[in-house]
mmCIF file of C-alpha atoms in Angstrom:
data_model
loop_
_atom_site.group_PDB
_atom_site.id
_atom_site.type_symbol
_atom_site.label_atom_id
_atom_site.label_comp_id
_atom_site.label_asym_id
_atom_site.label_seq_id
_atom_site.Cartn_x
_atom_site.Cartn_y
_atom_site.Cartn_z
ATOM 1 C CA MET E 1 179.392 164.027 224.586
ATOM 2 C CA ARG E 2 178.954 167.656 223.540
ATOM 3 C CA ALA E 3 175.172 167.311 223.857
ATOM 4 C CA VAL E 4 175.521 165.826 227.355
ATOM 5 C CA ARG E 5 177.837 168.683 228.388
ATOM 6 C CA ARG E 6 175.319 171.197 227.028
ATOM 7 C CA ASP E 7 172.479 169.568 228.997
ATOM 8 C CA VAL E 8 174.570 169.629 232.183
ATOM 9 C CA LEU E 9 175.416 173.306 231.816
ATOM 10 C CA ARG E 10 171.783 174.068 231.033
ATOM 11 C CA ALA E 11 170.602 172.308 234.194
ATOM 12 C CA LEU E 12 173.165 173.831 236.561
ATOM 13 C CA GLY E 13 171.576 176.392 238.842
ATOM 14 C CA PRO E 14 168.993 174.914 241.232
ATOM 15 C CA GLY E 15 171.717 172.938 243.034
ATOM 16 C CA VAL E 16 173.758 176.097 243.461
ATOM 17 C CA LEU E 17 170.710 177.911 244.792
ATOM 18 C CA PHE E 18 170.172 175.055 247.246
ATOM 19 C CA THR E 19 173.705 175.571 248.522
ATOM 20 C CA GLY E 20 173.008 179.277 248.822
ATOM 21 C CA ALA E 21 169.841 178.622 250.804
ATOM 22 C CA ALA E 22 171.356 175.911 252.999
ATOM 23 C CA VAL E 23 174.795 177.286 253.820
ATOM 24 C CA GLY E 24 173.809 180.028 256.196
ATOM 25 C CA VAL E 25 172.528 179.859 259.755
ATOM 26 C CA SER E 26 172.835 176.063 259.803
ATOM 27 C CA HIS E 27 176.517 176.322 258.931
ATOM 28 C CA LEU E 28 177.889 179.681 259.999
ATOM 29 C CA VAL E 29 175.978 179.854 263.298
ATOM 30 C CA GLN E 30 174.807 176.381 264.310
ATOM 31 C CA SER E 31 177.721 174.331 262.959
ATOM 32 C CA THR E 32 180.217 176.852 264.298
ATOM 33 C CA ARG E 33 178.441 176.797 267.677
ATOM 34 C CA ALA E 34 178.566 172.994 267.614
ATOM 35 C CA GLY E 35 182.324 173.065 267.082
ATOM 36 C CA ALA E 36 182.835 175.842 269.620
ATOM 37 C CA VAL E 37 180.857 174.199 272.431
ATOM 38 C CA TYR E 38 181.278 170.482 271.725
ATOM 39 C CA GLY E 39 184.446 170.270 269.652
ATOM 40 C CA LEU E 40 184.019 167.458 267.125
ATOM 41 C CA ALA E 41 181.495 165.550 269.258
ATOM 42 C CA LEU E 42 178.550 166.587 267.047
ATOM 43 C CA LEU E 43 180.306 166.114 263.712
ATOM 44 C CA GLY E 44 178.618 162.718 263.377
ATOM 45 C CA LEU E 45 175.203 164.306 263.958
ATOM 46 C CA VAL E 46 175.900 166.831 261.198
ATOM 47 C CA LEU E 47 176.781 164.060 258.765
ATOM 48 C CA LEU E 48 173.815 161.921 259.885
ATOM 49 C CA ALA E 49 171.357 164.790 259.332
ATOM 50 C CA ASN E 50 172.661 165.217 255.777
ATOM 51 C CA VAL E 51 172.231 161.497 255.099
ATOM 52 C CA VAL E 52 168.764 161.224 256.669
ATOM 53 C CA LYS E 53 167.383 164.213 254.770
ATOM 54 C CA TYR E 54 168.907 163.210 251.441
ATOM 55 C CA PRO E 55 165.830 161.391 250.031
ATOM 56 C CA ALA E 56 163.399 164.248 250.787
ATOM 57 C CA PHE E 57 165.666 166.811 249.142
ATOM 58 C CA ARG E 58 166.463 164.550 246.192
ATOM 59 C CA PHE E 59 162.772 164.171 245.417
ATOM 60 C CA GLY E 60 162.287 167.901 244.709
ATOM 61 C CA PRO E 61 164.302 168.233 241.484
ATOM 62 C CA LEU E 62 163.585 164.576 240.606
ATOM 63 C CA TYR E 63 159.828 165.203 240.589
ATOM 64 C CA ALA E 64 160.192 168.405 238.570
ATOM 65 C CA ALA E 65 162.474 166.805 235.960
ATOM 66 C CA ALA E 66 160.229 163.736 235.642
ATOM 67 C CA THR E 67 156.845 165.483 235.420
ATOM 68 C CA GLY E 68 157.523 169.067 234.328
ATOM 69 C CA THR E 69 155.575 170.237 237.373
ATOM 70 C CA SER E 70 156.549 171.249 240.889
ATOM 71 C CA LEU E 71 156.215 169.342 244.132
ATOM 72 C CA LEU E 72 153.226 171.574 244.862
ATOM 73 C CA GLU E 73 151.395 169.774 242.062
ATOM 74 C CA GLY E 74 152.483 166.520 243.684
ATOM 75 C CA TYR E 75 150.869 167.717 246.898
ATOM 76 C CA ARG E 76 147.701 168.799 245.072
ATOM 77 C CA ARG E 77 147.329 165.299 243.630
ATOM 78 C CA GLN E 78 147.292 163.972 247.201
ATOM 79 C CA GLY E 79 144.260 166.140 247.950
ATOM 80 C CA ARG E 80 143.738 169.719 248.980
ATOM 81 C CA ALA E 81 144.335 168.703 252.572
ATOM 82 C CA ALA E 82 147.996 168.108 251.658
ATOM 83 C CA LEU E 83 148.200 171.577 250.112
ATOM 84 C CA ALA E 84 146.583 173.096 253.176
ATOM 85 C CA LEU E 85 148.985 171.222 255.463
ATOM 86 C CA TYR E 86 151.975 172.506 253.498
ATOM 87 C CA GLY E 87 150.522 176.016 253.602
ATOM 88 C CA LEU E 88 150.044 175.892 257.369
ATOM 89 C CA LEU E 89 153.559 174.566 257.938
ATOM 90 C CA THR E 90 154.966 177.289 255.697
ATOM 91 C CA LEU E 91 153.033 180.067 257.419
ATOM 92 C CA GLY E 92 154.092 178.670 260.773
ATOM 93 C CA THR E 93 157.808 178.786 259.989
ATOM 94 C CA MET E 94 158.490 181.380 257.288
ATOM 95 C CA PHE E 95 158.643 184.495 259.481
ATOM 96 C CA THR E 96 161.075 182.991 261.984
ATOM 97 C CA VAL E 97 163.168 181.483 259.181
ATOM 98 C CA GLN E 98 163.422 184.776 257.285
ATOM 99 C CA ALA E 99 164.039 186.754 260.463
ATOM 100 C CA ALA E 100 166.779 184.368 261.617
ATOM 101 C CA VAL E 101 168.786 184.418 258.393
ATOM 102 C CA THR E 102 168.364 188.173 257.941
ATOM 103 C CA VAL E 103 169.473 189.181 261.434
ATOM 104 C CA VAL E 104 172.645 187.111 261.126
ATOM 105 C CA THR E 105 173.376 188.809 257.800
ATOM 106 C CA ALA E 106 172.733 192.183 259.410
ATOM 107 C CA GLY E 107 175.039 191.344 262.292
ATOM 108 C CA LEU E 108 177.863 190.406 259.942
ATOM 109 C CA ALA E 109 177.375 193.514 257.816
ATOM 110 C CA GLY E 110 177.382 195.680 260.923
ATOM 111 C CA ALA E 111 180.485 194.029 262.349
ATOM 112 C CA LEU E 112 182.436 193.911 259.096
ATOM 113 C CA PHE E 113 181.713 197.436 257.877
ATOM 114 C CA GLY E 114 181.272 199.154 261.221
ATOM 115 C CA ILE E 115 177.659 200.130 260.516
ATOM 116 C CA GLU E 116 176.240 201.824 263.597
ATOM 117 C CA ALA E 117 172.554 201.485 262.693
ATOM 118 C CA SER E 118 170.424 199.033 264.667
ATOM 119 C CA PRO E 119 170.292 195.407 263.438
ATOM 120 C CA LEU E 120 166.578 195.959 262.728
ATOM 121 C CA ALA E 121 167.344 198.859 260.368
ATOM 122 C CA ILE E 122 170.171 196.946 258.688
ATOM 123 C CA SER E 123 167.862 193.930 258.300
ATOM 124 C CA ALA E 124 165.218 196.071 256.619
ATOM 125 C CA GLY E 125 167.831 197.394 254.179
ATOM 126 C CA ILE E 126 169.040 193.887 253.371
ATOM 127 C CA LEU E 127 165.480 192.688 252.723
ATOM 128 C CA VAL E 128 164.857 195.634 250.400
ATOM 129 C CA ALA E 129 168.084 194.896 248.502
ATOM 130 C CA CYS E 130 167.173 191.218 248.100
ATOM 131 C CA ALA E 131 163.647 192.042 246.967
ATOM 132 C CA GLY E 132 165.105 194.476 244.440
ATOM 133 C CA LEU E 133 167.340 191.773 242.986
ATOM 134 C CA CYS E 134 164.391 189.414 242.654
ATOM 135 C CA ALA E 135 162.221 192.159 241.123
ATOM 136 C CA THR E 136 164.687 193.300 238.491
ATOM 137 C CA GLY E 137 165.868 189.937 237.277
ATOM 138 C CA GLY E 138 163.655 187.204 238.640
ATOM 139 C CA TYR E 139 165.259 183.765 238.424
ATOM 140 C CA ARG E 140 168.095 185.008 236.184
ATOM 141 C CA ALA E 141 169.330 187.501 238.789
ATOM 142 C CA LEU E 142 168.949 184.932 241.568
ATOM 143 C CA ASP E 143 170.845 182.332 239.544
ATOM 144 C CA LYS E 144 173.765 184.612 238.655
ATOM 145 C CA ALA E 145 174.071 186.073 242.154
ATOM 146 C CA GLY E 146 173.864 182.594 243.667
ATOM 147 C CA LYS E 147 176.663 181.197 241.510
ATOM 148 C CA LEU E 148 178.956 184.139 242.273
ATOM 149 C CA VAL E 149 178.326 184.088 246.019
ATOM 150 C CA VAL E 150 178.472 180.310 246.448
ATOM 151 C CA THR E 151 181.710 180.046 244.490
ATOM 152 C CA SER E 152 183.394 182.740 246.575
ATOM 153 C CA LEU E 153 181.983 181.186 249.739
ATOM 154 C CA ALA E 154 183.292 177.712 248.964
ATOM 155 C CA ILE E 155 186.779 178.969 248.115
ATOM 156 C CA THR E 156 187.152 181.228 251.150
ATOM 157 C CA THR E 157 185.707 178.645 253.564
ATOM 158 C CA VAL E 158 188.023 175.872 252.377
ATOM 159 C CA ILE E 159 191.019 178.238 252.623
ATOM 160 C CA ALA E 160 190.043 179.326 256.136
ATOM 161 C CA THR E 161 189.549 175.709 257.251
ATOM 162 C CA ALA E 162 192.895 174.624 255.843
ATOM 163 C CA LEU E 163 194.603 177.472 257.693
ATOM 164 C CA VAL E 164 193.185 176.542 261.119
ATOM 165 C CA LEU E 165 193.496 172.743 260.917
ATOM 166 C CA PRO E 166 197.021 172.750 262.431
ATOM 167 C CA ARG E 167 195.501 174.366 265.547
ATOM 168 C CA LEU E 168 193.136 171.430 266.114
ATOM 169 C CA SER E 169 194.215 168.964 268.801
ATOM 170 C CA TRP E 170 192.844 165.717 267.370
ATOM 171 C CA SER E 171 193.938 163.549 270.294
ATOM 172 C CA ALA E 172 191.923 165.668 272.730
ATOM 173 C CA GLN E 173 188.704 165.453 270.712
ATOM 174 C CA ALA E 174 185.669 163.281 271.444
ATOM 175 C CA PHE E 175 183.909 162.123 268.306
ATOM 176 C CA TRP E 176 180.536 161.357 269.881
ATOM 177 C CA PRO E 177 178.297 163.282 272.307
ATOM 178 C CA THR E 178 179.088 162.919 275.994
ATOM 179 C CA ARG E 179 176.549 165.436 277.378
ATOM 180 C CA PHE E 180 172.819 164.712 277.277
ATOM 181 C CA GLU E 181 171.292 167.370 279.483
ATOM 182 C CA PRO E 182 167.992 168.890 278.216
ATOM 183 C CA ALA E 183 169.827 171.972 276.928
ATOM 184 C CA ASP E 184 172.251 169.770 274.990
ATOM 185 C CA LEU E 185 169.457 167.716 273.432
ATOM 186 C CA ALA E 186 167.561 170.881 272.537
ATOM 187 C CA PHE E 187 170.613 172.231 270.720
ATOM 188 C CA MET E 188 171.063 168.936 268.875
ATOM 189 C CA ALA E 189 167.462 169.204 267.660
ATOM 190 C CA ALA E 190 168.031 172.805 266.582
ATOM 191 C CA LEU E 191 171.254 171.822 264.808
ATOM 192 C CA ALA E 192 169.548 168.978 262.943
ATOM 193 C CA GLY E 193 166.521 171.135 262.087
ATOM 194 C CA TRP E 194 168.431 173.125 259.485
ATOM 195 C CA MET E 195 171.111 170.625 258.576
ATOM 196 C CA PRO E 196 171.625 170.930 255.687
ATOM 197 C CA SER E 197 168.441 173.020 255.517
ATOM 198 C CA ALA E 198 164.733 172.925 256.263
ATOM 199 C CA ILE E 199 162.893 170.405 254.068
ATOM 200 C CA ASP E 200 160.679 173.244 252.800
ATOM 201 C CA VAL E 201 163.574 173.993 250.459
ATOM 202 C CA SER E 202 162.855 170.800 248.487
ATOM 203 C CA VAL E 203 159.707 172.522 247.179
ATOM 204 C CA TRP E 204 161.786 175.552 246.220
ATOM 205 C CA GLN E 205 164.215 173.233 244.411
ATOM 206 C CA SER E 206 161.405 171.871 242.255
ATOM 207 C CA LEU E 207 160.267 175.416 241.449
ATOM 208 C CA TRP E 208 163.838 176.536 240.681
ATOM 209 C CA THR E 209 164.267 173.496 238.414
ATOM 210 C CA LEU E 210 161.187 174.554 236.428
ATOM 211 C CA ALA E 211 162.336 178.175 236.378
ATOM 212 C CA ARG E 212 165.745 177.071 235.114
ATOM 213 C CA GLY E 213 164.036 175.076 232.375
ATOM 214 C CA ALA E 214 161.940 178.086 231.344
ATOM 215 C CA GLU E 215 165.082 180.251 231.382
ATOM 216 C CA THR E 216 167.058 177.892 229.144
ATOM 217 C CA GLY E 217 164.193 176.863 226.884
ATOM 218 C CA GLY E 218 163.600 173.277 227.886
ATOM 219 C CA ARG E 219 163.028 170.786 230.708
ATOM 220 C CA ALA E 220 166.172 169.542 232.409
ATOM 221 C CA GLU E 221 167.261 166.008 231.542
ATOM 222 C CA ALA E 222 167.220 163.547 234.443
ATOM 223 C CA ARG E 223 170.993 162.929 234.383
ATOM 224 C CA ALA E 224 171.888 166.620 234.215
ATOM 225 C CA SER E 225 169.381 167.505 236.938
ATOM 226 C CA SER E 226 170.787 164.738 239.149
ATOM 227 C CA LEU E 227 174.343 166.000 238.678
ATOM 228 C CA ASP E 228 173.290 169.562 239.531
ATOM 229 C CA PHE E 229 171.546 168.362 242.695
ATOM 230 C CA HIS E 230 174.417 166.209 243.906
ATOM 231 C CA LEU E 231 177.017 168.912 243.300
ATOM 232 C CA GLY E 232 174.983 171.252 245.497
ATOM 233 C CA TYR E 233 174.084 168.689 248.159
ATOM 234 C CA VAL E 234 177.520 167.133 248.620
ATOM 235 C CA GLY E 235 179.145 170.566 248.522
ATOM 236 C CA THR E 236 176.766 171.761 251.217
ATOM 237 C CA ALA E 237 177.610 168.796 253.460
ATOM 238 C CA LEU E 238 181.349 169.341 253.028
ATOM 239 C CA LEU E 239 181.000 173.018 253.921
ATOM 240 C CA ALA E 240 179.092 172.026 257.084
ATOM 241 C CA VAL E 241 182.072 169.884 258.097
ATOM 242 C CA CYS E 242 184.361 172.856 257.428
ATOM 243 C CA PHE E 243 182.385 175.106 259.764
ATOM 244 C CA VAL E 244 182.398 172.504 262.553
ATOM 245 C CA LEU E 245 186.163 172.220 262.144
ATOM 246 C CA LEU E 246 186.519 176.009 262.204
ATOM 247 C CA GLY E 247 184.516 176.251 265.419
ATOM 248 C CA ALA E 248 186.380 173.378 267.063
ATOM 249 C CA ALA E 249 189.832 174.617 266.066
ATOM 250 C CA VAL E 250 189.448 178.283 266.965
ATOM 251 C CA LEU E 251 186.621 178.623 269.485
ATOM 252 C CA HIS E 252 186.441 175.339 271.426
ATOM 253 C CA GLY E 253 187.744 175.553 274.961
ATOM 254 C CA GLY E 254 187.462 179.322 275.181
ATOM 255 C CA GLU E 255 186.275 180.785 278.451
ATOM 256 C CA GLU E 256 184.069 183.462 276.904
ATOM 257 C CA ALA E 257 180.590 182.429 275.721
ATOM 258 C CA LEU E 258 179.408 183.594 272.317
ATOM 259 C CA PRO E 259 177.142 186.677 272.587
ATOM 260 C CA GLU E 260 173.442 186.280 271.826
ATOM 261 C CA GLN E 261 172.915 189.577 269.970
ATOM 262 C CA ALA E 262 173.553 189.734 266.233
ATOM 263 C CA VAL E 263 176.313 192.322 265.844
ATOM 264 C CA PRO E 264 178.320 191.289 268.951
ATOM 265 C CA PHE E 265 178.012 187.635 267.895
ATOM 266 C CA ALA E 266 179.332 188.350 264.402
ATOM 267 C CA ALA E 267 182.072 190.619 265.724
ATOM 268 C CA ARG E 268 183.136 188.012 268.281
ATOM 269 C CA VAL E 269 183.364 185.225 265.710
ATOM 270 C CA ILE E 270 185.377 187.372 263.287
ATOM 271 C CA ALA E 271 187.606 188.737 266.073
ATOM 272 C CA VAL E 272 188.466 185.303 267.455
ATOM 273 C CA TYR E 273 189.380 184.042 264.004
ATOM 274 C CA VAL E 274 191.516 187.122 263.368
ATOM 275 C CA GLU E 275 193.235 186.679 266.744
ATOM 276 C CA GLY E 276 194.173 183.151 265.781
ATOM 277 C CA LEU E 277 195.142 183.719 262.162
ATOM 278 C CA GLY E 278 196.238 187.337 261.998
ATOM 279 C CA GLU E 279 194.688 190.586 260.823
ATOM 280 C CA TRP E 280 195.315 189.670 257.198
ATOM 281 C CA SER E 281 192.640 186.957 257.472
ATOM 282 C CA ARG E 282 189.805 189.385 258.283
ATOM 283 C CA PRO E 283 188.706 189.773 254.615
ATOM 284 C CA ILE E 284 188.723 185.984 254.153
ATOM 285 C CA ILE E 285 186.710 185.196 257.291
ATOM 286 C CA GLY E 286 184.439 188.216 257.096
ATOM 287 C CA GLY E 287 183.905 187.900 253.359
ATOM 288 C CA ALA E 288 183.096 184.187 253.561
ATOM 289 C CA ALA E 289 180.643 184.731 256.412
ATOM 290 C CA LEU E 290 178.856 187.691 254.828
ATOM 291 C CA ALA E 291 178.696 186.007 251.425
ATOM 292 C CA THR E 292 177.214 182.943 253.105
ATOM 293 C CA MET E 293 174.468 184.823 254.836
ATOM 294 C CA PHE E 294 173.563 187.207 252.024
ATOM 295 C CA SER E 295 173.220 184.230 249.690
ATOM 296 C CA THR E 296 170.925 182.512 252.194
ATOM 297 C CA THR E 297 168.827 185.634 252.746
ATOM 298 C CA LEU E 298 168.477 186.223 249.007
ATOM 299 C CA THR E 299 167.300 182.688 248.279
ATOM 300 C CA VAL E 300 164.878 182.663 251.224
ATOM 301 C CA VAL E 301 163.434 186.038 250.145
ATOM 302 C CA ASP E 302 162.681 184.439 246.778
ATOM 303 C CA GLY E 303 161.833 180.934 247.981
ATOM 304 C CA PHE E 304 158.877 181.574 250.292
ATOM 305 C CA PRO E 305 156.985 183.978 247.965
ATOM 306 C CA ARG E 306 157.655 181.709 244.987
ATOM 307 C CA ALA E 307 156.294 178.713 246.911
ATOM 308 C CA LEU E 308 153.237 180.609 248.191
ATOM 309 C CA SER E 309 152.516 181.952 244.711
ATOM 310 C CA GLY E 310 152.649 178.409 243.351
ATOM 311 C CA LEU E 311 150.505 177.208 246.253
ATOM 312 C CA ALA E 312 147.799 179.746 245.376
ATOM 313 C CA ASP E 313 147.862 178.510 241.773
ATOM 314 C CA ARG E 314 147.509 174.895 242.867
ATOM 315 C CA PHE E 315 144.388 175.686 244.875
ATOM 316 C CA ARG E 316 142.909 177.104 241.659
ATOM 317 C CA GLY E 317 143.661 174.100 239.498
ATOM 318 C CA GLU E 318 146.041 171.618 237.941
ATOM 319 C CA GLU E 319 149.582 172.480 236.906
ATOM 320 C CA HIS E 320 150.164 171.202 233.373
ATOM 321 C CA PRO E 321 153.464 169.636 232.296
ATOM 322 C CA ASP E 322 155.780 171.943 230.355
ATOM 323 C CA GLU E 323 153.490 174.868 231.005
ATOM 324 C CA PRO E 324 155.603 178.040 231.509
ATOM 325 C CA ARG E 325 153.690 179.075 234.591
ATOM 326 C CA ALA E 326 155.767 181.738 236.335
ATOM 327 C CA THR E 327 155.686 181.875 240.106
ATOM 328 C CA ASP E 328 157.753 185.033 240.442
ATOM 329 C CA ARG E 329 156.668 188.638 239.869
ATOM 330 C CA THR E 330 152.970 187.700 239.966
ATOM 331 C CA PRO E 331 150.490 189.547 242.207
ATOM 332 C CA ALA E 332 150.498 186.587 244.613
ATOM 333 C CA TYR E 333 154.315 186.652 244.679
ATOM 334 C CA TRP E 334 154.435 190.329 245.621
ATOM 335 C CA ILE E 335 151.688 190.004 248.214
ATOM 336 C CA ALA E 336 153.549 187.070 249.807
ATOM 337 C CA LEU E 337 156.805 189.041 249.699
ATOM 338 C CA GLY E 338 155.183 192.022 251.417
ATOM 339 C CA VAL E 339 153.671 189.832 254.140
ATOM 340 C CA LEU E 340 157.018 188.059 254.598
ATOM 341 C CA PHE E 341 158.813 191.407 254.864
ATOM 342 C CA ALA E 342 156.431 192.799 257.498
ATOM 343 C CA GLY E 343 156.164 189.594 259.523
ATOM 344 C CA SER E 344 159.918 189.031 259.584
ATOM 345 C CA LEU E 345 160.625 192.557 260.819
ATOM 346 C CA ALA E 346 157.969 192.129 263.525
ATOM 347 C CA ILE E 347 159.641 188.899 264.690
ATOM 348 C CA LEU E 348 163.026 190.625 264.619
ATOM 349 C CA ALA E 349 161.755 193.490 266.766
ATOM 350 C CA PHE E 350 160.464 190.998 269.336
ATOM 351 C CA PHE E 351 163.611 188.833 269.450
ATOM 352 C CA MET E 352 166.205 191.574 268.982
ATOM 353 C CA ALA E 353 167.687 190.977 272.449
ATOM 354 C CA SER E 354 168.577 187.345 271.682
ATOM 355 C CA MET E 355 169.584 186.156 268.244
ATOM 356 C CA LYS E 356 170.301 182.713 269.728
ATOM 357 C CA ALA E 357 166.714 182.301 270.977
ATOM 358 C CA LEU E 358 165.322 183.304 267.574
ATOM 359 C CA ILE E 359 167.579 180.893 265.691
ATOM 360 C CA ASP E 360 166.847 177.998 268.033
ATOM 361 C CA LEU E 361 163.096 178.626 267.698
ATOM 362 C CA ALA E 362 163.245 178.722 263.889
ATOM 363 C CA THR E 363 165.426 175.629 263.578
ATOM 364 C CA SER E 364 163.372 173.655 266.112
ATOM 365 C CA LEU E 365 160.130 174.386 264.236
ATOM 366 C CA SER E 366 161.754 173.086 261.059
ATOM 367 C CA PHE E 367 162.955 170.013 262.961
ATOM 368 C CA LEU E 368 159.379 169.210 264.006
ATOM 369 C CA SER E 369 157.893 169.734 260.538
ATOM 370 C CA ALA E 370 160.563 167.689 258.737
ATOM 371 C CA PRO E 371 158.921 164.205 258.868
ATOM 372 C CA ILE E 372 155.591 165.582 257.605
ATOM 373 C CA LEU E 373 157.110 167.287 254.579
ATOM 374 C CA ALA E 374 159.365 164.289 253.896
ATOM 375 C CA TRP E 375 156.287 162.042 253.837
ATOM 376 C CA LEU E 376 154.478 164.364 251.400
ATOM 377 C CA ASN E 377 157.551 164.320 249.137
ATOM 378 C CA HIS E 378 157.745 160.513 249.279
ATOM 379 C CA ARG E 379 154.088 160.117 248.337
ATOM 380 C CA ALA E 380 154.444 162.594 245.480
ATOM 381 C CA VAL E 381 157.463 161.004 243.845
ATOM 382 C CA THR E 382 156.129 157.431 244.129
ATOM 383 C CA SER E 383 152.698 158.322 242.723
ATOM 384 C CA ASP E 384 151.301 157.497 239.269
ATOM 385 C CA ALA E 385 152.049 161.065 238.157
ATOM 386 C CA VAL E 386 155.729 160.062 237.872
ATOM 387 C CA PRO E 387 156.430 157.649 234.993
ATOM 388 C CA ALA E 388 157.543 154.266 236.298
ATOM 389 C CA ALA E 389 160.947 154.596 234.624
ATOM 390 C CA ARG E 390 161.581 157.944 236.361
ATOM 391 C CA ARG E 391 160.569 156.957 239.900
ATOM 392 C CA PRO E 392 163.241 156.601 242.569
ATOM 393 C CA ALA E 393 165.192 153.353 242.713
ATOM 394 C CA ARG E 394 163.994 150.756 245.206
ATOM 395 C CA TRP E 395 166.900 151.423 247.600
ATOM 396 C CA LEU E 396 166.064 155.133 247.635
ATOM 397 C CA ARG E 397 162.381 154.476 248.373
ATOM 398 C CA ILE E 398 163.365 152.196 251.279
ATOM 399 C CA ALA E 399 165.867 154.777 252.519
ATOM 400 C CA SER E 400 163.153 157.430 252.337
ATOM 401 C CA VAL E 401 160.727 155.452 254.510
ATOM 402 C CA ALA E 402 163.482 154.711 257.023
ATOM 403 C CA ALA E 403 164.506 158.383 257.094
ATOM 404 C CA ILE E 404 160.921 159.501 257.688
ATOM 405 C CA ALA E 405 160.622 157.050 260.570
ATOM 406 C CA VAL E 406 163.877 158.272 262.124
ATOM 407 C CA GLN E 407 162.823 161.916 261.844
ATOM 408 C CA ALA E 408 159.379 161.168 263.302
ATOM 409 C CA VAL E 409 160.863 159.316 266.288
ATOM 410 C CA PHE E 410 163.271 162.144 267.035
ATOM 411 C CA ALA E 411 160.548 164.789 266.643
ATOM 412 C CA LEU E 412 158.254 162.943 269.060
ATOM 413 C CA ALA E 413 161.122 162.464 271.500
ATOM 414 C CA PHE E 414 161.868 166.183 271.342
ATOM 415 C CA LEU E 415 158.225 167.056 272.039
ATOM 416 C CA TRP E 416 158.257 164.683 275.004
ATOM 417 C CA LEU E 417 161.452 166.275 276.269
ATOM 418 C CA ILE E 418 160.119 169.821 276.252
ATOM 419 C CA SER E 419 156.637 168.946 277.530
#
């Protein structure tokens, strides 16, 4: 029993980082918007998105624990075309993703602390701070910061939700969508695109699992890795429900639309909550929101460069099991980080007038790429590289194929809608 407990504690980390990466724009902005505009009508969609994406996300840490290599190696084994496809999808989404999460963080910081600088300047400062954390401590700093932020986030969000539940009129709520105009369908696609997160993060999970193993001196055991994943995944889904409830209880039915710019949006959300709960709640609401977004920004700042660094290695050759191949603080990592920094700020400068448009673009791109990445993950984890005893159970393989089909149908329907 003591050995099992030690293995569990050793494996804990990647699941927490997943929560940090996922609980951000998808929850604070999109889930809150869903509750504010539709009440509880989209709560089922939020839960469905978590269920449908479960297999693709589960396969990230599963592959790493079973093979000692990352999902990028699983892609390489499918041919360099798979690596190139992942690289193109990453390059096509990473600037909008980073820009979206950073500008929301900047808006919250500006609203909470009364910072008068432009959101672009605040965003640049936040990116520098996150890069500094990654540079000085690598995975260790990311892991410790993630655990601290996610713990405080979970506590404050649950408290805030419990406080507003008495304000929710359950009898007046619809629990399924009743509006299907093009704008409504477009928002549903954007909501599902990052719920609980973009499937790119499954690759980061496999890399974080390996980094955690290198940090603790050994590969994570399958049971401990599974527990770490499920703690993070289920916790993320529950927090998404909390944010929908918060939006429905406090913002739904209001006459004033949420602003589209970052600082006014953040200020409006915090102000409405404070109006409903009292001034004493400002630290709880503001702290939970800012902790959410800084955690997301930090993990995304690390995730894309780490993945691109690993991608460059995979083009050069095979990744060997149990090989301590670092993907952080390498020349490729820093080059990718610099490109991500510059590209994200350029996107922010272009979309500064409308945070909503930027977020919807980023989430919709992730929505469209989801079935492709899910299929690559499925092929990787069912390949001969994974020992037969460590491959997913039959029910999970069937669920994965069904989930890929569902995501592909919805992506094609969305393309037809906007064409």
